[in-house]
Coordinates of C-alpha atoms in Angstrom, one line a residue:
M1 CA -37.6 -29.8 -15.9
S2 CA -35.3 -28.0 -18.3
L3 CA -31.9 -29.4 -19.3
G4 CA -30.3 -26.3 -17.7
L5 CA -31.9 -27.1 -14.3
L6 CA -30.9 -30.8 -14.5
I7 CA -27.3 -29.8 -15.1
F8 CA -27.4 -27.3 -12.3
F9 CA -28.8 -29.8 -9.8
A10 CA -26.3 -32.5 -10.9
L11 CA -23.4 -30.1 -10.4
W12 CA -24.8 -29.0 -7.1
F13 CA -25.0 -32.6 -5.9
L14 CA -21.5 -33.4 -7.1
L15 CA -20.1 -30.4 -5.2
E16 CA -22.1 -31.2 -2.1
F17 CA -20.8 -34.8 -2.2
Y18 CA -17.2 -33.6 -2.7
L19 CA -17.4 -31.3 0.3
F20 CA -19.2 -34.0 2.4
R21 CA -16.4 -36.5 1.6
F22 CA -13.7 -33.9 2.5
L23 CA -15.3 -33.1 5.8
V24 CA -15.8 -36.8 6.7
K25 CA -12.1 -37.4 6.1
T26 CA -11.2 -34.4 8.1
I27 CA -13.4 -35.2 11.1
Y28 CA -13.2 -39.0 11.1
G29 CA -10.2 -39.8 9.0
P30 CA -10.1 -42.1 5.9
V31 CA -13.1 -44.5 5.8
G32 CA -12.3 -47.8 4.1
N33 CA -11.8 -47.3 0.4
G34 CA -13.7 -44.0 0.5
S35 CA -16.7 -45.3 -1.5
G36 CA -20.0 -43.5 -1.3
K37 CA -21.7 -46.3 0.6
E38 CA -19.0 -46.5 3.3
L39 CA -19.0 -42.7 3.6
F40 CA -22.8 -42.5 4.2
V41 CA -23.2 -45.6 6.4
S42 CA -20.1 -45.4 8.6
N43 CA -20.9 -41.8 9.6
F44 CA -24.6 -41.9 9.7
G45 CA -25.2 -39.1 12.2
F46 CA -23.0 -36.7 10.4
T47 CA -24.6 -37.8 7.1
I48 CA -28.0 -36.9 8.3
L49 CA -26.8 -33.6 9.7
Y50 CA -25.0 -32.6 6.5
W51 CA -27.6 -33.6 4.0
T52 CA -30.6 -32.2 5.9
I53 CA -29.5 -28.7 4.9
P54 CA -29.5 -29.1 1.1
V55 CA -32.8 -31.1 1.3
L56 CA -34.5 -28.3 3.3
L57 CA -33.1 -25.7 0.9
L58 CA -34.5 -27.5 -2.0
L59 CA -37.9 -27.8 -0.3
N60 CA -37.8 -24.0 0.6
W61 CA -36.8 -23.1 -3.0
S62 CA -39.6 -25.2 -4.4
A63 CA -42.2 -23.7 -2.1
Q64 CA -41.2 -20.2 -3.1
V65 CA -41.0 -20.9 -6.8
G66 CA -44.3 -22.7 -6.6
G67 CA -45.9 -19.7 -4.9
L68 CA -46.7 -21.6 -1.7
I69 CA -44.8 -19.0 0.4
H70 CA -43.3 -15.6 -0.1
Y71 CA -40.6 -14.2 2.1
S72 CA -42.3 -10.8 2.2
D73 CA -45.5 -12.3 3.8
I74 CA -43.8 -13.6 7.0
S75 CA -41.0 -11.7 8.6
I76 CA -39.5 -14.9 10.1
W77 CA -39.1 -16.3 6.6
I78 CA -36.4 -13.7 6.1
Y79 CA -34.4 -15.4 8.9
V80 CA -35.1 -18.9 7.4
N81 CA -33.6 -17.7 4.1
A82 CA -30.8 -16.1 6.0
V83 CA -29.8 -19.4 7.6
F84 CA -29.5 -21.0 4.2
F85 CA -27.6 -18.0 3.0
V86 CA -25.1 -18.2 5.9
M87 CA -24.7 -21.9 5.5
Y88 CA -24.0 -21.8 1.8
I89 CA -21.6 -18.8 1.9
T90 CA -19.7 -20.9 4.5
K91 CA -19.9 -24.0 2.3
L92 CA -18.5 -22.0 -0.6
F93 CA -15.5 -21.0 1.5
L94 CA -15.1 -24.5 2.8
L95 CA -15.2 -25.8 -0.8
L96 CA -12.6 -23.4 -1.9
F97 CA -10.1 -24.3 0.8
A98 CA -11.0 -28.0 0.4
V99 CA -10.0 -27.8 -3.2
I100 CA -6.7 -26.0 -2.3
A101 CA -5.9 -28.6 0.4
D102 CA -6.6 -31.5 -2.1
A103 CA -4.5 -29.8 -4.7
F104 CA -1.5 -29.8 -2.3
L105 CA -2.2 -33.5 -1.5
I106 CA -2.4 -34.4 -5.2
F107 CA 0.9 -32.6 -5.7
G108 CA 2.4 -34.5 -2.8
R109 CA 1.4 -37.8 -4.4
G110 CA 2.9 -36.8 -7.7
W111 CA 6.1 -35.8 -6.0
K112 CA 6.2 -39.2 -4.2
L113 CA 5.9 -41.0 -7.6
F114 CA 8.6 -38.8 -9.0
S115 CA 11.1 -38.7 -6.1
G116 CA 10.1 -41.6 -3.9
K117 CA 9.8 -39.2 -1.0
D118 CA 6.5 -38.8 0.9
V119 CA 6.0 -35.1 1.4
F120 CA 2.8 -35.5 3.4
D121 CA 2.8 -38.1 6.1
P122 CA -0.6 -38.9 7.7
G123 CA -0.1 -36.3 10.4
R124 CA 0.6 -33.5 7.8
K125 CA -2.3 -34.6 5.7
Q126 CA -4.6 -34.3 8.7
F127 CA -3.1 -30.9 9.6
L128 CA -3.7 -29.6 6.1
R129 CA -7.3 -30.8 6.1
N130 CA -7.9 -29.3 9.6
S131 CA -6.4 -26.0 8.6
A132 CA -8.5 -25.8 5.4
T133 CA -11.6 -26.6 7.4
L134 CA -10.9 -24.0 10.1
V135 CA -10.2 -21.2 7.6
G136 CA -13.2 -22.2 5.5
L137 CA -15.5 -21.8 8.6
I138 CA -14.5 -18.2 9.2
P139 CA -17.7 -16.8 7.4
L140 CA -20.0 -18.7 9.8
P141 CA -19.2 -16.8 13.0
T142 CA -18.7 -13.6 11.0
L143 CA -22.1 -13.6 9.4
L144 CA -23.9 -14.8 12.5
Y145 CA -22.3 -11.9 14.5
G146 CA -23.5 -9.6 11.8
M147 CA -27.0 -10.9 12.3
V148 CA -27.0 -10.8 16.0
R149 CA -25.1 -7.6 16.7
N150 CA -25.4 -5.2 13.8
P151 CA -28.9 -5.0 12.2
Y152 CA -30.0 -2.1 14.5
R153 CA -26.5 -0.7 15.4
Y154 CA -27.2 2.7 13.9
R155 CA -24.2 4.9 13.2
L156 CA -24.4 8.7 12.8
H157 CA -22.3 10.1 9.9
E158 CA -21.7 13.8 10.2
V159 CA -20.6 15.5 6.9
D160 CA -19.9 19.0 5.9
V161 CA -20.7 19.9 2.3
V162 CA -19.0 23.0 1.0
I163 CA -21.0 24.6 -1.8
K164 CA -19.7 27.3 -4.0
D165 CA -21.8 30.5 -3.9
L166 CA -24.1 29.1 -1.2
P167 CA -26.7 31.7 -0.3
K168 CA -25.9 33.3 3.0
G169 CA -29.2 32.3 4.5
L170 CA -28.4 28.6 3.9
E171 CA -25.1 28.7 5.7
G172 CA -25.1 26.0 8.4
L173 CA -28.3 24.4 7.1
K174 CA -28.6 20.9 8.5
V175 CA -30.1 18.1 6.4
V176 CA -30.6 14.7 8.0
Q177 CA -30.9 11.9 5.5
I178 CA -32.2 8.4 6.0
S179 CA -32.8 5.8 3.3
D180 CA -33.7 2.2 2.6
M181 CA -35.8 1.2 5.6
H182 CA -37.1 -2.0 4.1
A183 CA -39.7 -2.1 6.9
G184 CA -40.8 -5.7 6.1
S185 CA -37.4 -6.9 7.2
W186 CA -37.6 -5.4 10.7
F187 CA -38.4 -8.1 13.2
F188 CA -38.1 -5.9 16.4
R189 CA -39.7 -2.5 17.0
E190 CA -37.8 -1.3 20.0
P191 CA -34.4 -0.9 18.4
V192 CA -36.1 0.9 15.4
E193 CA -37.5 3.4 18.0
R194 CA -33.9 4.3 18.8
S195 CA -33.3 5.3 15.2
V196 CA -36.1 7.9 15.4
E197 CA -34.7 9.2 18.6
M198 CA -31.3 9.6 16.9
I199 CA -32.9 11.5 14.0
N200 CA -34.7 13.9 16.3
E201 CA -31.6 14.4 18.4
Q202 CA -29.9 16.1 15.4
Q203 CA -32.5 18.9 15.5
A204 CA -32.5 19.0 11.7
D205 CA -33.7 21.9 9.5
I206 CA -34.8 19.4 6.9
V207 CA -35.2 15.6 7.0
V208 CA -35.1 13.6 3.7
F209 CA -35.8 10.0 3.0
T210 CA -34.3 8.6 -0.3
G211 CA -36.5 5.6 -1.0
D212 CA -37.2 1.9 -0.4
M213 CA -39.6 2.2 2.5
V214 CA -40.7 -1.4 2.1
N215 CA -39.5 -4.6 0.5
N216 CA -42.7 -5.1 -1.6
K217 CA -45.9 -4.4 0.2
A218 CA -47.3 -1.3 1.8
D219 CA -48.6 -3.2 4.9
E220 CA -45.0 -3.8 5.9
M221 CA -44.9 -0.1 7.1
E222 CA -48.2 -0.2 9.0
P223 CA -46.6 -1.1 12.4
F224 CA -44.2 1.8 12.1
I225 CA -46.5 4.6 10.9
D226 CA -46.9 6.1 14.4
L227 CA -43.2 5.8 15.0
F228 CA -42.0 7.6 11.9
S229 CA -44.7 10.2 12.2
K230 CA -42.6 11.5 15.2
V231 CA -39.7 12.5 12.9
K232 CA -39.3 16.2 13.4
S233 CA -37.5 18.9 11.5
R234 CA -37.9 22.7 11.1
Y235 CA -38.9 22.8 7.5
G236 CA -40.5 19.4 6.9
V237 CA -39.8 15.8 5.9
Y238 CA -39.4 15.1 2.2
S239 CA -39.2 11.7 0.5
V240 CA -38.9 9.9 -2.8
L241 CA -39.6 6.4 -4.0
G242 CA -37.1 3.6 -4.5
N243 CA -37.2 0.6 -6.8
H244 CA -38.8 -1.6 -4.1
D245 CA -41.6 0.8 -3.4
Y246 CA -43.4 0.1 -6.6
G247 CA -44.2 -3.6 -5.8
D248 CA -42.5 -4.8 -9.0
Y249 CA -40.8 -7.7 -7.2
Y250 CA -44.0 -9.3 -5.8
R251 CA -46.3 -11.9 -7.3
W252 CA -49.6 -10.1 -7.2
S253 CA -53.0 -11.8 -7.9
G254 CA -53.6 -9.1 -10.5
Q255 CA -52.8 -5.5 -11.6
R256 CA -55.6 -4.1 -9.5
E257 CA -54.1 -5.5 -6.3
K258 CA -50.7 -4.1 -7.2
E259 CA -52.2 -0.6 -7.8
E260 CA -54.1 -0.7 -4.6
N261 CA -50.9 -1.6 -2.7
F262 CA -49.1 1.4 -4.3
V263 CA -52.0 3.8 -3.5
R264 CA -51.8 2.6 0.2
L265 CA -48.0 3.3 0.2
L266 CA -48.7 6.9 -0.9
E267 CA -51.4 7.2 1.8
I268 CA -49.0 6.1 4.5
Q269 CA -46.5 8.8 3.6
R270 CA -49.3 11.4 3.8
E271 CA -50.4 10.0 7.2
M272 CA -46.8 10.4 8.5
K273 CA -46.9 14.0 7.2
W274 CA -44.0 13.2 4.8
E275 CA -44.1 15.2 1.6
L276 CA -43.5 12.7 -1.3
L277 CA -41.9 14.2 -4.3
R278 CA -42.7 12.3 -7.5
N279 CA -40.8 14.1 -10.3
E280 CA -41.6 17.4 -8.6
N281 CA -40.1 20.0 -6.3
K282 CA -40.7 22.0 -3.1
V283 CA -39.3 25.5 -2.8
L284 CA -38.4 26.6 0.7
N285 CA -37.7 30.1 2.0
I286 CA -35.0 29.8 4.7
N287 CA -33.6 32.9 6.3
G288 CA -34.5 34.9 3.2
S289 CA -32.8 32.5 0.8
A290 CA -34.5 30.1 -1.5
L291 CA -33.8 26.4 -1.6
A292 CA -35.5 23.8 -3.9
I293 CA -35.8 20.2 -2.8
V294 CA -36.2 18.3 -6.0
G295 CA -37.4 14.7 -5.9
V296 CA -37.5 12.2 -8.8
E297 CA -39.0 8.7 -9.0
N298 CA -36.6 5.8 -9.3
Y299 CA -34.0 6.4 -12.0
S300 CA -31.2 3.9 -12.6
A301 CA -28.5 3.6 -15.2
L302 CA -28.5 -0.2 -14.7
P303 CA -30.9 -2.2 -16.9
Q304 CA -32.2 -4.4 -14.1
F305 CA -33.7 -1.5 -12.2
P306 CA -36.7 0.7 -13.2
R307 CA -36.4 4.1 -14.8
Y308 CA -39.4 6.1 -13.8
G309 CA -37.7 9.4 -13.0
D310 CA -38.1 12.5 -15.1
L311 CA -35.7 15.2 -14.0
D312 CA -36.9 17.8 -16.6
K313 CA -40.4 17.5 -15.2
A314 CA -39.1 17.7 -11.6
V315 CA -37.4 21.1 -12.2
E316 CA -40.2 22.6 -14.3
N317 CA -40.9 26.2 -13.5
L318 CA -37.9 26.5 -11.2
D319 CA -35.6 29.5 -11.5
P320 CA -32.3 28.2 -13.0
G321 CA -30.3 30.1 -10.4
I322 CA -32.0 28.6 -7.3
L323 CA -30.0 26.2 -5.2
K324 CA -31.3 22.7 -5.7
I325 CA -30.8 19.5 -3.6
L326 CA -31.8 16.4 -5.6
L327 CA -33.3 13.4 -4.0
S328 CA -32.8 10.3 -6.2
H329 CA -32.8 6.8 -4.9
D330 CA -30.2 5.2 -7.2
P331 CA -26.7 6.7 -7.2
T332 CA -26.1 5.7 -10.8
H333 CA -28.4 8.6 -11.7
W334 CA -25.6 11.0 -10.8
D335 CA -23.2 10.0 -13.5
A336 CA -26.0 9.4 -16.0
E337 CA -27.8 12.8 -15.8
I338 CA -26.3 15.1 -13.2
V339 CA -22.5 15.5 -12.8
G340 CA -21.0 17.6 -15.6
K341 CA -24.5 18.1 -17.1
R342 CA -26.7 19.8 -14.6
W343 CA -24.5 22.4 -12.9
D344 CA -27.5 23.9 -11.2
I345 CA -27.7 20.8 -8.9
P346 CA -24.6 20.9 -6.6
L347 CA -25.8 18.2 -4.2
M348 CA -27.6 14.9 -4.8
L349 CA -28.7 12.5 -2.1
S350 CA -29.1 8.7 -2.7
G351 CA -29.2 5.3 -1.1
H352 CA -30.0 2.0 -2.7
T353 CA -26.7 0.2 -2.4
H354 CA -26.7 -0.5 1.4
G355 CA -23.0 -0.7 1.0
F356 CA -23.8 -4.3 0.2
Q357 CA -24.2 -4.7 4.0
F358 CA -20.8 -6.1 3.9
G359 CA -17.3 -4.7 3.7
F360 CA -14.8 -2.7 5.7
E361 CA -14.1 1.0 6.2
I362 CA -11.0 2.4 7.8
P363 CA -11.5 6.2 7.7
G364 CA -8.8 8.0 5.8
F365 CA -7.0 4.8 4.8
A366 CA -9.0 2.2 3.0
R367 CA -12.4 0.8 2.4
W368 CA -14.0 -1.9 0.3
S369 CA -17.3 -3.6 -0.3
P370 CA -18.6 -5.9 -3.1
S371 CA -20.8 -2.8 -4.0
S372 CA -17.7 -1.2 -5.3
M373 CA -17.6 -3.8 -8.1
I374 CA -21.1 -2.7 -9.3
Y375 CA -21.4 1.0 -8.4
N376 CA -18.9 3.8 -8.9
Q377 CA -20.4 5.5 -5.9
W378 CA -21.5 3.1 -3.2
A379 CA -21.3 4.8 0.2
G380 CA -20.4 8.2 1.6
L381 CA -19.6 11.5 0.0
Y382 CA -18.3 11.9 -3.6
R383 CA -17.2 15.0 -5.4
K384 CA -16.6 15.9 -9.0
G385 CA -15.7 19.6 -9.5
Q386 CA -18.3 21.6 -7.6
Q387 CA -20.9 18.8 -7.5
Y388 CA -21.5 16.4 -4.7
L389 CA -23.2 13.1 -4.2
Y390 CA -23.9 11.5 -0.9
V391 CA -24.8 7.8 -0.8
N392 CA -26.5 6.7 2.5
R393 CA -25.8 3.1 3.6
G394 CA -29.4 2.5 4.6
L395 CA -31.4 2.3 7.8
G396 CA -32.6 -1.3 7.3
Y397 CA -31.5 -4.4 5.5
L398 CA -32.6 -6.7 2.7
G399 CA -32.0 -10.4 2.2
Y400 CA -29.3 -11.0 4.7
P401 CA -30.8 -9.7 8.0
G402 CA -27.5 -8.3 9.3
R403 CA -24.5 -6.2 8.5
V404 CA -20.7 -6.9 8.5
G405 CA -18.5 -3.9 8.5
I406 CA -21.1 -1.6 6.9
L407 CA -23.5 -0.4 9.6
P408 CA -27.0 1.1 9.3
E409 CA -26.7 4.9 8.9
I410 CA -28.3 8.2 9.8
T411 CA -26.6 11.1 8.0
S412 CA -26.3 14.6 9.2
L413 CA -25.2 17.0 6.3
V414 CA -24.3 20.6 7.1
L415 CA -24.1 23.1 4.2
K416 CA -21.1 25.3 4.3
R417 CA -19.9 28.3 2.2
T418 CA -16.6 28.4 0.4

């Protein structure tokens, strides 16, 4: 074991012990001299309950690192990992407010030494600890609610996109966008069926999917092929690949297995009658007006994500004056290569961020998500000059099997003339 890991585990244990000690004092009051032995022995039931969680987490982590299990292989494992995630987010909040409460108590002791007055009598000390614990526990019901109520609570976002010099034949064209299914995370089929019903209820002219069909493996999508084959639109369904679709995050037995998985993912899209655009385009004639749907492979301006996209190749042989809608999974592509550079692309559609599956949105007033600290464009419609980007919040979920404040999305975009 490396020195770094030893330091990490030592720090982890110390923080766990600190929080354990704080909670014992809060629940049971001071125990003797507060020594480790008395804390563990005098509250044996709580001790077992508390320390079972980090022990199970350590075993789970060891099994995944050792290759004994992989969360993508068993859907239920996503929920196992989610339990640990919820518990440790809650513990971090508890730890924060425990430190704040103890800081006040330390200040009180110092004040007593200086002035002789006891600022915190036993009742106030207990009130302070109780308050810190209650506030620190807020993430627990919040995150559990997000898991139980929101994973399949699809929301329709209707957006008008006003495009300068839009050809008359494209006025009122309706493009329905979905993104980021992450099919391996879906545990229930019935609520997913509702998403397809909602898509078809829009009576779209065009349906587009902007990447991340699976978490890692093509077989995640097998149970849903028949379902998403039912997606209907007047001029077809067009798709691109996202960073998760290449299988780059899975521990394969060899390169051949990875390549076979990728080939199967491409076959699935063909079976669903979806037209996958891999650095290529499709020109449509709609009411006498031409529209090019341009699709690129994953292109990210962030170093941790792949850059397989080739926009120049995707627009080869296209008339420069033709209206283009670009499908590109990662919204950082917009600032990197599109806005202010490719004036012939007035609209780009992306996904990828999921809106972090956490945040709040108050229409017309304020919104925030941790995604905003990573991405300049993280959800919804953005405009710079005469160019637009729409970032879909995703149909599925990844990691945490829920959503808080940022619900799964189906987008209906209608093109308008100035």
